[in-house]
Coordinates of C-alpha atoms (C1' of nucleotides) in Angstrom, one line a residue:
Chain A
M1 CA -244.1 123.5 -89.9
A2 CA -245.4 122.5 -86.4
K3 CA -243.1 122.6 -83.5
Y4 CA -243.5 118.9 -82.8
E5 CA -242.6 118.1 -86.4
R6 CA -239.5 120.3 -86.3
I7 CA -238.4 118.6 -83.0
A8 CA -239.1 115.1 -84.4
N9 CA -237.0 115.9 -87.4
E10 CA -234.2 117.2 -85.3
L11 CA -234.2 114.2 -83.0
R12 CA -234.4 111.8 -86.0
A13 CA -231.4 113.4 -87.6
Q14 CA -229.5 113.1 -84.3
I15 CA -230.4 109.5 -83.9
N16 CA -229.5 108.6 -87.4
A17 CA -226.1 110.3 -86.8
G18 CA -225.8 107.9 -83.8
Q19 CA -226.3 110.5 -81.0
P20 CA -227.6 108.7 -79.0
G21 CA -226.8 105.4 -80.6
P22 CA -228.8 102.1 -80.7
G23 CA -230.0 100.9 -77.3
E24 CA -229.0 104.1 -75.6
R25 CA -231.4 106.2 -73.5
L26 CA -232.7 109.6 -74.4
S27 CA -233.0 112.3 -71.8
S28 CA -236.3 112.3 -69.9
E29 CA -239.4 113.9 -71.4
T30 CA -239.2 116.8 -69.0
E31 CA -235.5 117.4 -69.8
L32 CA -236.1 117.3 -73.5
A33 CA -239.1 119.6 -73.2
T34 CA -236.9 122.1 -71.4
R35 CA -234.1 121.7 -73.9
F36 CA -236.4 122.3 -76.9
D37 CA -238.4 125.0 -75.0
V38 CA -241.8 123.4 -75.4
S39 CA -244.4 121.9 -73.0
V40 CA -244.2 118.3 -72.0
P41 CA -247.3 117.2 -74.0
T42 CA -245.8 118.8 -77.2
M43 CA -242.6 117.0 -76.5
R44 CA -244.5 113.8 -76.1
Q45 CA -246.2 114.4 -79.5
A46 CA -242.8 114.7 -81.1
L47 CA -241.6 111.5 -79.5
G48 CA -244.8 109.8 -80.6
V49 CA -243.9 110.5 -84.3
L50 CA -240.5 108.7 -83.8
K51 CA -242.2 105.9 -81.9
A52 CA -244.6 105.3 -84.8
E53 CA -241.6 105.1 -87.1
G54 CA -240.1 102.4 -84.9
L55 CA -237.0 104.5 -84.2
I56 CA -237.4 104.8 -80.5
E57 CA -239.4 103.0 -77.8
S58 CA -240.4 103.9 -74.3
R59 CA -240.3 101.7 -71.2
H60 CA -242.6 102.8 -68.5
G61 CA -240.8 103.8 -65.4
T62 CA -237.4 103.5 -67.1
G63 CA -236.9 105.8 -70.0
T64 CA -237.0 106.3 -73.7
F65 CA -234.5 104.4 -75.8
V66 CA -233.2 104.2 -79.3
R67 CA -234.3 100.9 -80.7
A68 CA -231.5 98.5 -81.4
A69 CA -231.4 96.9 -84.8
R70 CA -233.1 93.6 -84.6
Q71 CA -232.5 90.2 -86.2
P72 CA -233.9 90.6 -89.6
V73 CA -236.0 87.8 -91.1
R74 CA -235.9 87.3 -94.8
R75 CA -238.7 85.1 -96.0
T76 CA -238.6 83.5 -99.4
P77 CA -240.8 80.9 -101.0
E78 CA -237.9 78.5 -101.3
R79 CA -238.7 77.6 -97.7
Y80 CA -241.7 75.8 -98.9
Q81 CA -239.9 73.6 -101.4
W82 CA -237.1 73.1 -98.9
E83 CA -239.6 71.9 -96.3
K84 CA -241.2 69.6 -98.9
D85 CA -237.8 68.1 -99.8
R86 CA -237.1 67.3 -96.2
V87 CA -240.4 65.5 -95.5
R88 CA -239.2 62.1 -96.4
L89 CA -235.9 62.3 -94.7
T90 CA -235.3 60.4 -91.5
D91 CA -236.3 61.9 -88.1
A92 CA -232.7 62.5 -87.2
E93 CA -232.0 64.4 -90.4
R94 CA -235.2 66.5 -90.1
A95 CA -234.5 67.3 -86.4
V96 CA -231.4 69.3 -87.2
T97 CA -233.2 72.5 -88.2
G98 CA -236.6 73.9 -89.0
A99 CA -237.8 76.5 -91.5
T100 CA -237.5 79.4 -89.1
E101 CA -233.8 78.8 -88.7
K102 CA -233.5 78.8 -92.5
D103 CA -234.9 82.3 -92.6
T104 CA -233.0 83.8 -89.7
G105 CA -229.7 82.0 -89.8
L106 CA -230.2 81.3 -86.1
E107 CA -229.5 77.8 -84.6
M108 CA -232.3 75.6 -83.4
S109 CA -231.0 76.0 -79.9
D110 CA -231.4 79.8 -80.1
L111 CA -235.1 79.4 -80.8
D112 CA -237.9 79.0 -78.4
F113 CA -241.2 77.5 -79.5
S114 CA -244.6 77.3 -78.1
A115 CA -247.8 75.8 -79.4
E116 CA -251.4 75.6 -78.4
Y117 CA -254.0 73.4 -80.0
E118 CA -257.8 73.9 -79.8
P119 CA -260.7 72.4 -81.6
T120 CA -262.9 74.9 -83.4
T121 CA -265.4 75.2 -86.2
A122 CA -265.3 77.0 -89.6
D123 CA -266.7 80.5 -89.7
D124 CA -267.8 82.2 -92.9
R125 CA -264.3 83.1 -94.0
L126 CA -262.7 79.8 -93.2
A127 CA -265.5 77.8 -94.7
R128 CA -265.0 79.7 -98.0
V129 CA -261.3 79.2 -98.1
F130 CA -261.5 75.5 -97.3
G131 CA -264.5 75.0 -99.5
V132 CA -266.5 73.3 -96.7
A133 CA -269.7 74.1 -94.9
V134 CA -269.9 76.7 -92.1
G135 CA -269.5 74.8 -88.8
T136 CA -267.2 72.1 -90.1
S137 CA -264.8 70.9 -87.4
L138 CA -261.3 72.3 -87.6
L139 CA -258.2 72.1 -85.5
R140 CA -256.7 75.5 -84.6
R141 CA -253.1 75.6 -83.7
S142 CA -251.4 78.8 -82.4
Y143 CA -247.6 79.1 -82.5
R144 CA -245.1 81.6 -81.4
T145 CA -241.4 81.4 -82.4
R146 CA -239.0 83.4 -80.5
S147 CA -235.3 84.1 -80.6
R148 CA -233.9 83.3 -77.1
S149 CA -231.4 86.1 -77.3
E150 CA -234.2 88.6 -78.1
S151 CA -237.1 87.6 -76.0
A152 CA -239.6 88.9 -78.6
P153 CA -241.4 86.5 -80.9
I154 CA -240.5 86.5 -84.5
S155 CA -244.0 85.6 -85.6
L156 CA -247.5 84.8 -84.3
V157 CA -249.1 82.0 -86.3
T158 CA -252.7 80.7 -86.3
S159 CA -253.0 77.6 -88.4
Y160 CA -256.2 75.7 -89.3
L161 CA -256.4 72.0 -90.3
L162 CA -259.5 70.1 -91.2
H163 CA -260.2 68.0 -88.1
D164 CA -261.3 65.0 -90.2
V165 CA -257.9 65.0 -91.9
A166 CA -255.8 65.5 -88.7
K167 CA -257.6 62.8 -86.7
Q168 CA -256.3 60.1 -89.0
N169 CA -253.0 60.5 -87.0
P170 CA -253.9 61.0 -83.4
M171 CA -250.5 62.4 -82.7
L172 CA -251.5 65.5 -84.8
L173 CA -254.2 66.3 -82.3
D174 CA -251.9 66.8 -79.3
S175 CA -249.7 69.9 -79.0
A176 CA -247.4 68.0 -76.7
N177 CA -245.8 66.6 -79.9
E178 CA -244.6 70.1 -80.9
P179 CA -242.3 71.2 -82.2
W180 CA -242.8 68.5 -84.9
P181 CA -239.6 67.9 -86.7
G182 CA -240.1 68.7 -90.3
G183 CA -243.0 71.0 -89.8
T184 CA -246.6 71.0 -91.1
Q185 CA -245.8 69.4 -94.5
H186 CA -244.4 66.4 -92.6
Q187 CA -247.4 66.3 -90.4
L188 CA -249.6 66.2 -93.5
W189 CA -247.5 63.5 -95.0
T190 CA -248.3 61.2 -92.0
V191 CA -251.9 61.4 -93.1
G192 CA -251.1 60.8 -96.8
I193 CA -251.1 64.3 -98.1
E194 CA -248.7 65.8 -100.6
L195 CA -248.8 69.5 -101.2
D196 CA -249.0 70.9 -104.7
S197 CA -248.8 74.6 -104.1
I198 CA -248.8 77.2 -101.4
R199 CA -250.3 80.6 -101.9
D200 CA -249.1 83.6 -99.9
E201 CA -251.3 86.7 -99.6
I202 CA -249.6 89.6 -97.9
A203 CA -251.3 92.6 -96.3
A204 CA -249.9 95.3 -94.1
R205 CA -251.6 97.2 -91.3
P206 CA -250.8 98.8 -88.0
A207 CA -250.3 96.4 -85.1
R208 CA -253.2 95.9 -82.7
A209 CA -252.3 96.6 -79.1
D210 CA -252.1 92.9 -78.2
E211 CA -250.0 92.0 -81.1
A212 CA -247.6 94.9 -80.5
E213 CA -247.2 93.6 -77.0
A214 CA -246.7 90.0 -78.1
L215 CA -244.2 90.9 -80.8
G216 CA -242.3 93.3 -78.4
I217 CA -242.9 96.3 -80.6
D218 CA -243.7 98.9 -78.0
T219 CA -247.2 100.4 -78.2
E220 CA -249.3 100.7 -81.4
G221 CA -248.4 102.5 -84.5
V222 CA -245.8 100.1 -85.8
A223 CA -246.7 98.2 -89.0
V224 CA -247.1 94.4 -89.2
F225 CA -247.5 92.0 -92.1
E226 CA -250.5 89.8 -92.1
L227 CA -249.7 86.7 -94.3
T228 CA -252.4 84.4 -95.2
K229 CA -250.9 81.1 -96.4
T230 CA -253.1 78.6 -98.1
S231 CA -251.8 75.1 -98.8
V232 CA -253.3 73.0 -101.6
D233 CA -252.7 69.3 -102.0
T234 CA -252.2 67.4 -105.2
T235 CA -255.9 66.7 -105.5
G236 CA -256.6 70.5 -105.5
R237 CA -258.1 70.5 -102.0
V238 CA -257.2 73.2 -99.5
V239 CA -255.7 71.3 -96.5
E240 CA -254.2 74.1 -94.4
V241 CA -254.7 77.8 -93.9
S242 CA -252.4 79.9 -91.7
Y243 CA -252.6 83.5 -90.6
V244 CA -249.2 84.7 -89.7
V245 CA -248.4 88.1 -88.1
L246 CA -244.9 89.3 -88.6
P247 CA -243.3 92.5 -87.4
G248 CA -242.9 94.9 -90.2
D249 CA -239.7 96.4 -89.0
R250 CA -237.7 93.2 -89.1
T251 CA -239.3 91.1 -91.9
V252 CA -238.6 91.2 -95.6
F253 CA -240.5 89.1 -98.1
D254 CA -238.3 88.2 -101.0
Y255 CA -239.8 86.7 -104.2
T256 CA -238.1 86.3 -107.5
T257 CA -240.1 85.8 -110.7
Q258 CA -238.4 83.9 -113.4
L259 CA -239.6 85.1 -116.9
R260 CA -239.9 82.9 -119.9
R261 CA -237.5 83.7 -122.8
W262 CA -238.7 85.1 -126.0
E263 CA -238.4 82.5 -128.6
E264 CA -235.5 83.2 -131.0
S265 CA -236.7 85.1 -134.0
Chain B
M1 CA -258.2 99.7 -69.2
A2 CA -257.6 103.4 -70.0
K3 CA -260.6 105.6 -70.8
Y4 CA -259.4 106.3 -74.3
E5 CA -259.0 102.6 -75.1
R6 CA -262.5 101.9 -73.8
I7 CA -263.9 104.7 -75.9
A8 CA -261.9 103.6 -79.0
N9 CA -263.3 100.0 -78.5
E10 CA -266.8 101.3 -78.2
L11 CA -266.6 103.5 -81.3
R12 CA -264.9 100.7 -83.3
A13 CA -267.8 98.4 -82.5
Q14 CA -270.3 101.0 -83.5
I15 CA -268.6 101.7 -86.8
N16 CA -268.2 98.0 -87.5
A17 CA -271.9 97.7 -86.9
G18 CA -272.4 100.4 -89.5
Q19 CA -273.3 103.2 -87.2
P20 CA -272.1 105.5 -88.7
G21 CA -271.6 103.8 -92.0
P22 CA -268.8 104.2 -94.5
G23 CA -268.3 107.8 -95.7
E24 CA -270.5 109.2 -93.0
R25 CA -269.5 111.8 -90.5
L26 CA -269.0 111.3 -86.8
S27 CA -270.1 113.9 -84.3
S28 CA -267.6 116.7 -83.7
E29 CA -264.8 116.1 -81.1
T30 CA -266.4 118.4 -78.6
E31 CA -269.8 116.6 -78.9
L32 CA -268.2 113.2 -78.6
A33 CA -266.2 114.4 -75.6
T34 CA -269.4 115.4 -73.9
R35 CA -271.2 112.2 -74.8
F36 CA -268.4 110.0 -73.4
D37 CA -267.9 112.4 -70.5
V38 CA -264.2 113.0 -71.1
S39 CA -262.0 116.0 -72.0
V40 CA -261.4 116.9 -75.6
P41 CA -257.7 115.8 -75.6
T42 CA -258.7 112.4 -74.3
M43 CA -261.4 112.1 -76.9
R44 CA -258.8 113.0 -79.5
Q45 CA -256.5 110.2 -78.2
A46 CA -259.3 107.7 -78.6
L47 CA -259.9 108.9 -82.2
G48 CA -256.2 108.7 -82.8
V49 CA -256.3 105.0 -82.2
L50 CA -259.0 104.5 -84.8
K51 CA -257.2 106.8 -87.3
A52 CA -254.0 104.7 -86.9
E53 CA -256.2 101.6 -87.7
G54 CA -257.3 103.3 -90.9
L55 CA -260.9 103.1 -89.7
I56 CA -261.7 106.8 -89.7
E57 CA -260.1 110.0 -91.1
S58 CA -260.3 113.6 -90.2
R59 CA -260.6 116.5 -92.6
H60 CA -259.5 119.8 -91.2
G61 CA -262.3 122.2 -90.9
T62 CA -264.9 119.7 -92.0
G63 CA -265.2 116.8 -89.6
T64 CA -264.2 113.2 -88.9
F65 CA -265.5 110.5 -91.3
V66 CA -265.7 106.7 -91.5
R67 CA -263.4 105.7 -94.3
A68 CA -265.1 104.2 -97.3
A69 CA -263.8 100.9 -98.6
R70 CA -261.3 101.6 -101.2
Q71 CA -260.6 100.0 -104.5
P72 CA -258.4 97.1 -103.6
V73 CA -255.3 96.4 -105.6
R74 CA -254.1 92.7 -105.8
R75 CA -250.6 92.5 -107.0
T76 CA -249.4 89.2 -108.4
P77 CA -246.1 88.4 -110.2
E78 CA -248.0 87.3 -113.2
R79 CA -248.0 91.0 -114.1
Y80 CA -244.3 90.7 -115.0
Q81 CA -244.7 87.8 -117.4
W82 CA -247.9 89.4 -118.8
E83 CA -246.0 92.7 -119.4
K84 CA -243.1 90.7 -121.1
D85 CA -245.5 88.9 -123.4
R86 CA -246.9 92.2 -124.6
V87 CA -243.6 93.8 -125.4
R88 CA -243.5 92.7 -128.9
L89 CA -247.1 93.3 -129.8
T90 CA -248.0 96.3 -132.0
D91 CA -248.4 99.8 -130.4
A92 CA -252.1 99.6 -130.9
E93 CA -252.4 96.3 -129.1
R94 CA -250.2 97.5 -126.2
A95 CA -252.0 100.8 -125.9
V96 CA -255.2 99.1 -124.8
T97 CA -254.3 98.6 -121.2
G98 CA -251.3 98.8 -118.8
A99 CA -250.2 96.7 -115.9
T100 CA -252.0 98.8 -113.3
E101 CA -255.3 98.1 -115.0
K102 CA -254.6 94.4 -114.8
D103 CA -254.3 94.7 -111.0
T104 CA -257.2 96.9 -110.3
G105 CA -259.7 95.9 -112.9
L106 CA -260.1 99.5 -113.7
E107 CA -260.2 100.8 -117.3
M108 CA -257.3 102.8 -118.8
S109 CA -259.6 105.8 -119.0
D110 CA -260.2 105.7 -115.2
L111 CA -256.5 106.1 -114.5
D112 CA -254.5 109.2 -114.3
F113 CA -250.8 109.1 -114.7
S114 CA -248.0 111.5 -114.0
A115 CA -244.2 111.1 -114.5
E116 CA -241.2 113.2 -113.8
Y117 CA -237.7 112.4 -115.1
E118 CA -234.5 113.7 -113.5
P119 CA -230.8 112.8 -114.1
T120 CA -229.0 111.7 -110.9
T121 CA -226.0 109.6 -109.8
A122 CA -225.7 106.4 -107.9
D123 CA -225.4 106.6 -104.1
D124 CA -223.9 103.8 -102.0
R125 CA -227.1 101.7 -102.0
L126 CA -227.9 102.1 -105.7
A127 CA -224.3 101.5 -106.7
R128 CA -224.3 98.2 -104.8
V129 CA -227.6 97.0 -106.3
F130 CA -226.6 97.9 -109.9
G131 CA -223.1 96.7 -109.4
V132 CA -221.6 99.9 -110.6
A133 CA -219.3 102.6 -109.1
V134 CA -220.7 105.3 -106.8
G135 CA -221.4 108.4 -108.8
T136 CA -222.4 106.5 -112.0
S137 CA -225.1 108.4 -114.0
L138 CA -228.6 107.2 -113.6
L139 CA -232.0 108.4 -114.8
R140 CA -234.5 108.7 -112.0
R141 CA -238.2 108.5 -112.9
S142 CA -241.0 109.3 -110.5
Y143 CA -244.5 108.1 -111.2
R144 CA -247.9 108.3 -109.6
T145 CA -250.8 106.4 -110.8
R146 CA -254.2 107.4 -109.6
S147 CA -257.8 106.3 -110.0
R148 CA -259.8 109.2 -111.3
S149 CA -262.8 108.2 -109.3
E150 CA -260.8 108.2 -106.1
S151 CA -258.4 111.1 -106.4
A152 CA -255.8 109.4 -104.3
P153 CA -252.8 107.7 -106.0
I154 CA -252.5 104.0 -105.9
S155 CA -248.8 103.9 -105.9
L156 CA -245.7 106.2 -105.7
V157 CA -242.9 104.8 -107.8
T158 CA -239.3 105.9 -108.0
S159 CA -237.5 104.0 -110.8
Y160 CA -233.8 104.1 -111.7
L161 CA -232.2 103.2 -115.0
L162 CA -228.6 103.3 -116.0
H163 CA -228.2 106.5 -118.0
D164 CA -225.8 104.8 -120.4
V165 CA -228.5 102.3 -121.2
A166 CA -231.4 104.7 -121.6
K167 CA -229.5 107.2 -123.8
Q168 CA -229.3 104.7 -126.6
N169 CA -232.9 105.6 -127.3
P170 CA -233.3 109.4 -126.7
M171 CA -237.1 109.0 -126.4
L172 CA -236.5 107.3 -123.1
L173 CA -234.9 110.4 -121.6
D174 CA -238.0 112.6 -122.0
S175 CA -240.9 112.2 -119.7
A176 CA -243.1 113.8 -122.3
N177 CA -243.3 110.3 -123.9
E178 CA -245.1 108.9 -120.8
P179 CA -247.2 107.0 -120.3
W180 CA -245.2 104.6 -122.5
P181 CA -247.5 101.9 -123.9
G182 CA -246.2 98.6 -122.7
G183 CA -244.3 99.9 -119.7
T184 CA -240.7 99.7 -118.7
Q185 CA -240.1 96.3 -120.2
H186 CA -241.0 97.7 -123.6
Q187 CA -238.8 100.7 -123.1
L188 CA -235.9 98.4 -122.3
W189 CA -236.7 96.4 -125.4
T190 CA -236.1 99.5 -127.5
V191 CA -232.5 99.5 -126.4
G192 CA -232.1 95.7 -126.9
I193 CA -232.7 94.4 -123.4
E194 CA -234.7 91.3 -122.5
L195 CA -235.5 90.7 -118.9
D196 CA -234.7 87.3 -117.3
S197 CA -236.1 87.8 -113.8
I198 CA -237.6 90.3 -111.5
R199 CA -237.0 90.3 -107.7
D200 CA -239.6 91.7 -105.3
E201 CA -238.5 92.6 -101.8
I202 CA -241.3 93.7 -99.6
A203 CA -241.1 95.6 -96.4
A204 CA -243.8 97.3 -94.3
R205 CA -243.5 100.4 -92.2
P206 CA -245.7 103.4 -91.1
A207 CA -246.2 106.0 -93.8
R208 CA -244.1 109.1 -93.6
A209 CA -246.1 112.3 -93.4
D210 CA -245.5 113.2 -97.0
E211 CA -246.4 109.8 -98.3
A212 CA -249.5 109.7 -96.2
E213 CA -250.5 112.9 -97.8
A214 CA -249.7 111.8 -101.3
L215 CA -251.5 108.5 -101.0
G216 CA -254.5 110.2 -99.4
I217 CA -254.2 108.3 -96.2
D218 CA -254.9 111.0 -93.6
T219 CA -252.0 111.7 -91.3
E220 CA -249.4 109.2 -90.2
G221 CA -249.9 105.9 -88.5
V222 CA -251.2 104.0 -91.4
A223 CA -249.0 101.2 -92.8
V224 CA -247.5 101.2 -96.3
F225 CA -245.6 98.6 -98.3
E226 CA -242.2 99.4 -99.6
L227 CA -241.5 97.2 -102.6
T228 CA -238.0 97.1 -104.0
K229 CA -238.2 95.7 -107.5
T230 CA -235.0 94.7 -109.2
S231 CA -235.0 93.7 -112.9
V232 CA -232.2 91.5 -114.2
D233 CA -231.6 91.0 -117.9
T234 CA -230.6 87.8 -119.7
T235 CA -226.9 88.6 -119.3
G236 CA -227.4 88.8 -115.5
R237 CA -227.0 92.5 -115.3
V238 CA -229.3 94.7 -113.1
V239 CA -230.9 97.1 -115.5
E240 CA -233.7 98.7 -113.4
V241 CA -234.4 99.3 -109.8
S242 CA -237.8 100.6 -108.5
Y243 CA -238.9 101.6 -105.1
V244 CA -242.7 101.4 -104.9
V245 CA -244.7 102.7 -102.0
L246 CA -248.2 101.2 -101.8
P247 CA -250.9 101.9 -99.3
G248 CA -251.1 99.0 -96.8
D249 CA -254.9 99.3 -96.4
R250 CA -255.7 98.6 -100.0
T251 CA -252.9 96.5 -101.4
V252 CA -252.6 92.7 -101.3
F253 CA -249.5 90.9 -102.6
D254 CA -250.4 87.5 -103.9
Y255 CA -247.7 84.9 -104.7
T256 CA -248.3 81.2 -105.4
T257 CA -245.4 78.8 -105.1
Q258 CA -245.6 75.7 -107.2
L259 CA -244.0 72.7 -105.5
R260 CA -242.2 69.9 -107.3
R261 CA -243.9 66.5 -107.1
W262 CA -242.2 63.8 -105.1
E263 CA -241.0 61.2 -107.6
E264 CA -243.2 58.1 -107.6
S265 CA -241.7 55.6 -105.2
Chain C
dG1 C1' -238.4 107.1 -52.4
dA2 C1' -236.9 109.3 -56.5
dG3 C1' -237.5 109.4 -61.2
dT4 C1' -239.7 107.8 -65.2
dG5 C1' -243.4 107.6 -68.7
dG6 C1' -248.8 107.1 -69.1
dT7 C1' -253.3 109.2 -68.5
dC8 C1' -256.3 113.0 -68.1
dT9 C1' -257.9 117.7 -67.6
dA10 C1' -259.4 122.7 -68.9
dG11 C1' -258.7 125.9 -71.8
dA12 C1' -256.4 129.1 -75.5
dC13 C1' -255.4 130.1 -80.0
dC14 C1' -254.8 129.0 -84.9
dA15 C1' -255.9 127.1 -89.7
dC16 C1' -259.1 125.3 -92.6
dT17 C1' -263.8 124.6 -94.8
dG18 C1' -268.2 125.6 -95.7
dT19 C1' -272.0 128.9 -96.3
Chain D
dC1 C1' -268.9 134.0 -90.3
dA2 C1' -269.6 129.8 -87.5
dG3 C1' -268.0 125.4 -86.9
dT4 C1' -264.5 122.1 -87.4
dG5 C1' -260.1 119.8 -86.4
dG6 C1' -254.8 120.9 -85.3
dT7 C1' -251.5 122.7 -82.1
dC8 C1' -249.9 124.0 -77.7
dT9 C1' -249.8 125.1 -72.9
dA10 C1' -249.4 124.1 -67.5
dG11 C1' -250.4 121.3 -64.6
dA12 C1' -252.3 117.0 -61.7
dC13 C1' -252.2 112.3 -60.6
dC14 C1' -251.0 107.5 -61.3
dA15 C1' -248.2 103.2 -62.4
dC16 C1' -244.1 101.4 -63.1
dT17 C1' -238.9 100.6 -62.3
dC18 C1' -234.9 100.6 -59.9
dC19 C1' -232.2 101.5 -56.0

DNA sequence: GAGTGGTCTAGACCACTGT
DNA sequence: CAGTGGTCTAGACCACTCC
């Protein structure tokens, strides 16, 4: 076994035993290199393994720290039905909480929210998903939701609506109206759309450098989920497509499949 | 921007443009270092970025290659109902294909299969999930399914059954009877169990070194799914728990949520 | 300014793969 | 055996953070 692997294993065991504990600082790289009797680059290689595992993170100019446990987000499909059920409640009732709060158990006041709207056109991929021609006008909306107590976003969302659909309610074209109480399903309702089904397609890949930074997961090497969410209305038309990037180390998707009973025999 | 990032970006663009194409070999590290006018370690750092992205892979003593597109596996919950429906068919009917074939579109004859059985006892976590005492006897079963044409396994599965349940049919205690036509749901049926629901909990994390090797995804840094599958029978008892590791770069989970209609108003 | 991690270098040696 | 990637070293310099 290589030196760096042996050192990584030893450090991992120490950290799992709580020495140092979550949030605490490790010794500096030079100190550790001396302690383990290896060169600094080798020591850095060992630390790189633990970084990729999400166990530690480095802050430039400050030190290397054991990552604290983060607010876990459990994401279940019930959120979709729950959001639908709320669409036709009053504004006041809807304003109380949004879907993100349902997942995290956080209060609305703990969450920070930012949105950017931008007109765009359908590329190959989007045209295929929506079933429209390449170049069709779309409205792109980018969201970040963030827990105030944690400073790092919980998700990065890019959502696409058909511009022809959205423009029927001019309020939908202006990001100043976000956060919209009741979410996207309520927005769609204002232009007469009822959703029939929502499809989640979930892939996993390493975070790109910019995503890692945005999600507050130091450097690359940490896994993210890429969720493609396709919403279909009651006429069978695709009305919204979202790409959601979620940090792999703090997100769990949770789906229960109900099976049909065997007929009594 | 750092040199290694600039080089990684340039190489990525070249590969995405098909130069070199899938499966083809890149120049050696020393050659590339000369071409980009950097030291070999810096060149290796640039290549490390692309390896983590799953774009290239290195084979020791041979070279660095652009990774070929792999057989994608789309995993939907319909597989569970489909497997349940087949439980009470005849052996001959069941033998035709298994659930893995359904996902991949491969033929049974393209798939290789290996299983290992081992008695064990419930640790904290398993005891909690099964709702039994710590130390209760379990049967641990480890599976690998592999596409013959690809040599790398499609999934690593560790499944746990209550030993008291499995022993009612001694055939279930012997791995020599694998692959069992009809899968786990059929095995459970032989001891009088009908499943009511199956819960999937999906997490993502970087592959451990041993998993990366087993799944044929060179070195660490590539993301894997960790699926925890919990099967509940019609009496509400947890009868099976599986931990499934799936390569992130070739697996897509696909769940559709059907929403209830608003009552006409 | 002192201390930290991030980048980069130049080179040595080893382990593995192919011929 | 030659050529490849994998490991490891000893050091230089820079960018960042905090006092």
